[in-house]
Coordinates of C-alpha atoms in Angstrom, one line a residue:
X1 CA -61.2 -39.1 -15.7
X2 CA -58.6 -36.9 -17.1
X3 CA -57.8 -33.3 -16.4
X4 CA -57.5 -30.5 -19.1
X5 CA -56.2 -27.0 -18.5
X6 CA -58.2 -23.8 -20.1
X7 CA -55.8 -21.2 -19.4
X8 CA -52.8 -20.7 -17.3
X9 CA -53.3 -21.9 -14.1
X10 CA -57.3 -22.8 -14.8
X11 CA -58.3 -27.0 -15.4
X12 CA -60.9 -28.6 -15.7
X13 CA -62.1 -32.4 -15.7
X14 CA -64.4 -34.4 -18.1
X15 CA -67.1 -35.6 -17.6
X16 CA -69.1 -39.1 -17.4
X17 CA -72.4 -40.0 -18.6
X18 CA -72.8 -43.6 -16.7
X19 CA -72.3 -42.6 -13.1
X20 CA -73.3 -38.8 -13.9
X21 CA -70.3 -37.2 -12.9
X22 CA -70.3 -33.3 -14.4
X23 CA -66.9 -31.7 -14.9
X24 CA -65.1 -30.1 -11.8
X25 CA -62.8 -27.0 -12.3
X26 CA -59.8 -26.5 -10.4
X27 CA -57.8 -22.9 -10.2
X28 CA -54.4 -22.4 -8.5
X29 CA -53.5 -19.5 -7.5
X30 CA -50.4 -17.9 -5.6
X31 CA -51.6 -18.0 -1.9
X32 CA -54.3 -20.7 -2.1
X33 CA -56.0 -22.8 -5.0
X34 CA -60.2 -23.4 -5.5
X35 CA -62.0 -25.9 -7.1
X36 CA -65.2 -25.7 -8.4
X37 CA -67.5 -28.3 -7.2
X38 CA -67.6 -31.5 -4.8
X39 CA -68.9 -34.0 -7.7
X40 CA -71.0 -37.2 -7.0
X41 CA -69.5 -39.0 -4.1
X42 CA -66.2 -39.3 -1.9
X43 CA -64.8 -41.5 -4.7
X44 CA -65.5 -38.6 -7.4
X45 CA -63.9 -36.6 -5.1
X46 CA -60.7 -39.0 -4.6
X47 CA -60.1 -39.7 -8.1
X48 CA -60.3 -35.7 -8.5
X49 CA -57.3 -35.2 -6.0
X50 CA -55.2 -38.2 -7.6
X51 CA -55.5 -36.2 -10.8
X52 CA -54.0 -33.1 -8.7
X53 CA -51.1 -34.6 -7.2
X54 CA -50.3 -36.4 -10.9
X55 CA -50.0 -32.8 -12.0
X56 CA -48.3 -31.8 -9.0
X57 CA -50.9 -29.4 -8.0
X58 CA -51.8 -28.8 -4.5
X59 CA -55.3 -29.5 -3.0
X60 CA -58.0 -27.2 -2.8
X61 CA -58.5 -25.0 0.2
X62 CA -61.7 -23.9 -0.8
X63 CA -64.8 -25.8 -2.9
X64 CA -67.7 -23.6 -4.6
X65 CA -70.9 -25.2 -4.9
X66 CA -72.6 -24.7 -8.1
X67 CA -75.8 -25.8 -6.7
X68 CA -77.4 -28.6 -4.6
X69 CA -78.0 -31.4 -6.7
X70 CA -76.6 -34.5 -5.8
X71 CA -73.6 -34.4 -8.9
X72 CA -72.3 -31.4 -7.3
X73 CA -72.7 -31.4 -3.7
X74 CA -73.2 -35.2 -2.2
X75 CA -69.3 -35.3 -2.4
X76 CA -69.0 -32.7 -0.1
X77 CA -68.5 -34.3 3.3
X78 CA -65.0 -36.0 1.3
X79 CA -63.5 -32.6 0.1
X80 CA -60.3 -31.1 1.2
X81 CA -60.2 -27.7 3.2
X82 CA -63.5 -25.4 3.4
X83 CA -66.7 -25.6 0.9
X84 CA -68.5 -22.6 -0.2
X85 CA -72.6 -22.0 -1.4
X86 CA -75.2 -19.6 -1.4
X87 CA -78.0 -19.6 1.4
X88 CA -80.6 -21.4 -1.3
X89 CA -77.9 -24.1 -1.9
X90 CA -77.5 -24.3 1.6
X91 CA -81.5 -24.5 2.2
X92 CA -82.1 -27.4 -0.5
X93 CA -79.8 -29.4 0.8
X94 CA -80.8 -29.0 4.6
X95 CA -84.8 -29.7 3.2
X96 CA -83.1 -33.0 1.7
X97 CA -81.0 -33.7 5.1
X98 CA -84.5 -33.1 7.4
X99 CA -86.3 -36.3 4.9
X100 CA -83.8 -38.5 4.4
X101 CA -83.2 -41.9 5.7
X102 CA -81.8 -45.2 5.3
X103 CA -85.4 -45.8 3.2
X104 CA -85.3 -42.9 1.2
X105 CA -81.7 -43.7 0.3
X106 CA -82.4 -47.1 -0.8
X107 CA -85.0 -45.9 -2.8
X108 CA -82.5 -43.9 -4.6
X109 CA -80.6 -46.2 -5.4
X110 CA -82.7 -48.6 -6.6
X111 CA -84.7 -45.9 -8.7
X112 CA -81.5 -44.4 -10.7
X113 CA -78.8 -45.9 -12.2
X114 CA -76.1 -43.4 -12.1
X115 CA -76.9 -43.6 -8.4
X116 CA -76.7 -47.0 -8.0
X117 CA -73.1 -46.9 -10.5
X118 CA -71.8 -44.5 -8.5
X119 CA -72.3 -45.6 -5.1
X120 CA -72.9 -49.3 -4.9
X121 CA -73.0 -50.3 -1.0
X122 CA -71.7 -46.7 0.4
X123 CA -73.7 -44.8 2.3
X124 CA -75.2 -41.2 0.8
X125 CA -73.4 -38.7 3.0
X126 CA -75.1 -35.4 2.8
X127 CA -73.8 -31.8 4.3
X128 CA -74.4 -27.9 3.9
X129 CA -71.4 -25.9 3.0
X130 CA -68.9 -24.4 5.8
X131 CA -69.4 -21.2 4.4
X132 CA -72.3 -19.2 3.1
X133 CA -72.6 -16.4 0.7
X134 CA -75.6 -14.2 -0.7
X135 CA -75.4 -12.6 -4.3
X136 CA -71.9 -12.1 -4.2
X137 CA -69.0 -13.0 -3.7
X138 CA -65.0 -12.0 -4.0
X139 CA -62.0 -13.9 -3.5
X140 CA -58.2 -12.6 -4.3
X141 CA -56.4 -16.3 -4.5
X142 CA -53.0 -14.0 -4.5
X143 CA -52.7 -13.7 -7.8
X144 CA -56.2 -14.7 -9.5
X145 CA -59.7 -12.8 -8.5
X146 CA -62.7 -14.9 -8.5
X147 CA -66.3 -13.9 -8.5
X148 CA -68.8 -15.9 -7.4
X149 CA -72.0 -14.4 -8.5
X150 CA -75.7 -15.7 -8.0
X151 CA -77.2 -16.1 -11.6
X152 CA -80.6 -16.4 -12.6
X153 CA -81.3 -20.1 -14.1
X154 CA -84.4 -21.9 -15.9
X155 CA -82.3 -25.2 -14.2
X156 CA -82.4 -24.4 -10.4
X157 CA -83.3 -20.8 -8.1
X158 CA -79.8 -21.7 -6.5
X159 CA -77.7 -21.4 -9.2
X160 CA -74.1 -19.9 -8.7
X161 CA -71.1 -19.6 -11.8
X162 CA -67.7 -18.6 -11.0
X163 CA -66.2 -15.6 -13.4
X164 CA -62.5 -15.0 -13.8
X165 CA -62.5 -11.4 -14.7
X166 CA -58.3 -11.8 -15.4
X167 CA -58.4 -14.9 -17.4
X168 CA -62.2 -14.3 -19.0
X169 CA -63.7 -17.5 -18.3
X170 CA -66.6 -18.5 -16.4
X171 CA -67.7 -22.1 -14.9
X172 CA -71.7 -22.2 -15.0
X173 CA -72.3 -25.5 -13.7
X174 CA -75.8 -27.2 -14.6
X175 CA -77.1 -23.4 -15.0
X176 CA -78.1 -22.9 -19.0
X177 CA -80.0 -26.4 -18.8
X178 CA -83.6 -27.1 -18.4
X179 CA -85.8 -27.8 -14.9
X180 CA -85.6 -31.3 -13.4
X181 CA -87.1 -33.9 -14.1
X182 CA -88.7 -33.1 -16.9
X183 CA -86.3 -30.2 -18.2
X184 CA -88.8 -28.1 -19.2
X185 CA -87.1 -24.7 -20.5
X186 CA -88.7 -21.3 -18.7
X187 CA -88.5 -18.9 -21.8
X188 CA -87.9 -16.2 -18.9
X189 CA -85.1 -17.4 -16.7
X190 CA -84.0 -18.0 -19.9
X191 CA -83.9 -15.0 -21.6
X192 CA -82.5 -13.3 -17.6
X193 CA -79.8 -15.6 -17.9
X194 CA -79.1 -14.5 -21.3
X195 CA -79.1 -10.8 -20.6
X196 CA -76.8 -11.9 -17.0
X197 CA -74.2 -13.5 -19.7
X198 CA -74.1 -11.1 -22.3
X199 CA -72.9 -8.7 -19.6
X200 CA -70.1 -10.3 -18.7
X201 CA -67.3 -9.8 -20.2
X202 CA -65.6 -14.1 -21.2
X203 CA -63.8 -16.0 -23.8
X204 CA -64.5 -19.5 -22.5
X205 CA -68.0 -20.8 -21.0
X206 CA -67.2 -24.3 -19.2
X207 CA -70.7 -26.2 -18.6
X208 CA -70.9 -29.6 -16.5
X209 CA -71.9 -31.5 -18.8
X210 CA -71.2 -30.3 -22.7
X211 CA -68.5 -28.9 -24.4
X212 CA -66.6 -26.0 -23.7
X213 CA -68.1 -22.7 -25.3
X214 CA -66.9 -19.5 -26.2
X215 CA -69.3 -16.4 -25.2
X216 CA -71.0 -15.9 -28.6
X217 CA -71.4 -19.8 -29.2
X218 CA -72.9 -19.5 -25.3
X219 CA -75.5 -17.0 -26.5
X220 CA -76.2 -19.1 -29.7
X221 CA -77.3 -22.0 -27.5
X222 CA -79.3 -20.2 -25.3
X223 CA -81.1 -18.6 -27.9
X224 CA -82.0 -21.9 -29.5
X225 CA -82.7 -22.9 -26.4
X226 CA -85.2 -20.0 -25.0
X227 CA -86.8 -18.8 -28.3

């Protein structure tokens, strides 16, 4: 794992096919810094902060949760300071909390092999975030202002990106992709989240899994996508 930076003060890491690790963003700002999602485990999460301290940058006080699936959220319970989600986010992951066991988990395991890569022998700790938003969402890290917006998303009904109004970027997660597990593409969320992009006002798209995309290359890709 290495970490990049976007813009001044904004990073990002890469991401990893085998053990289905998506990229994590990080943000420092004046008062307090953010990072955008938990990643896979607790040791996705603890290879993220030896990255940090490397670049002598402090650890996050907040996490945003781009949505509930397992890449994003199961390293939750391992994260430094407070985590952040919307109420669907929040209400998947207490649905997978209420029917999961030592069974179900072994099942999962032996089922997927990212899983099974990722954790080996440790146990799947699952959580809901500290804190809870709906819609939106505002933060003033001192010097940076976040948004934290509630998008529409032919990938998941929980989806949430993070927009940097200042630095015009936006982290979108899993959000442009297609349903799980059979990724079919809804020509309608598709075409909302089109319309919810093309309003916002960004250089720099980061995605969890693919390259990093400016607004109009964005746009191209969904359009290919949806049409």
């Amino acid at each position: 794992m290495e970490l990049y930076k976007l813009c001044e003060n904004v990073y990002y890491t890469d991401y990893e096919q085998r053990r289905d690790r998506p990229r994590l963003g990080y943000i420092k700002g004046k008062n307090f810094s953010l990072a955008i999602d938990a990643g896979h485990s607790d040791s996705h999460v603890q290879e993220f902060y030896e990255l940090l301290k490397k670049n002598d940058l402090p650890l996050p006080q907040l996490t945003i949760i781009t949505h509930w699936h397992r890449d994003h959220s199961f390293g939750m319970h391992a994260i430094n300071g407070q985590s952040i989600a919307c109420k669907e986010t929040n209400d998947h992951l207490r649905e997978f909390i209420a029917q999961q066991n030592p069974q179900s988990d072994q099942e999962m395991l032996k089922n997927d092999d990212q899983m099974r890569y990722e954790y080996g022998d440790k146990p799947i700790i699952v959580k809901t975030s500290d804190l809870e938003y709906e819609n939106k969402l505002i933060i003033d890290l001192g010097d940076i202002n976040i948004e934290i917006l509630k998008a529409p998303s032919p990938h998941t009904d929980d989806a949430s990106i993070v927009y940097l109004p200042q630095q015009k970027a936006v982290f979108i997660g899993d959000g442009s992709s297609g349903r799980i597990p059979d990724w079919y593409v809804d020509p309608i969320k598709g075409q909302e989240m089109i319309e919810f992009f093309n309003k916002l006002d960004f250089n720099f798209s980061v995605g969890c899994h693919w390259a990093i995309e400016n607004k109009e290359e964005l746009i191209e890709t969904l359009k290919r996508e949806y049409h």
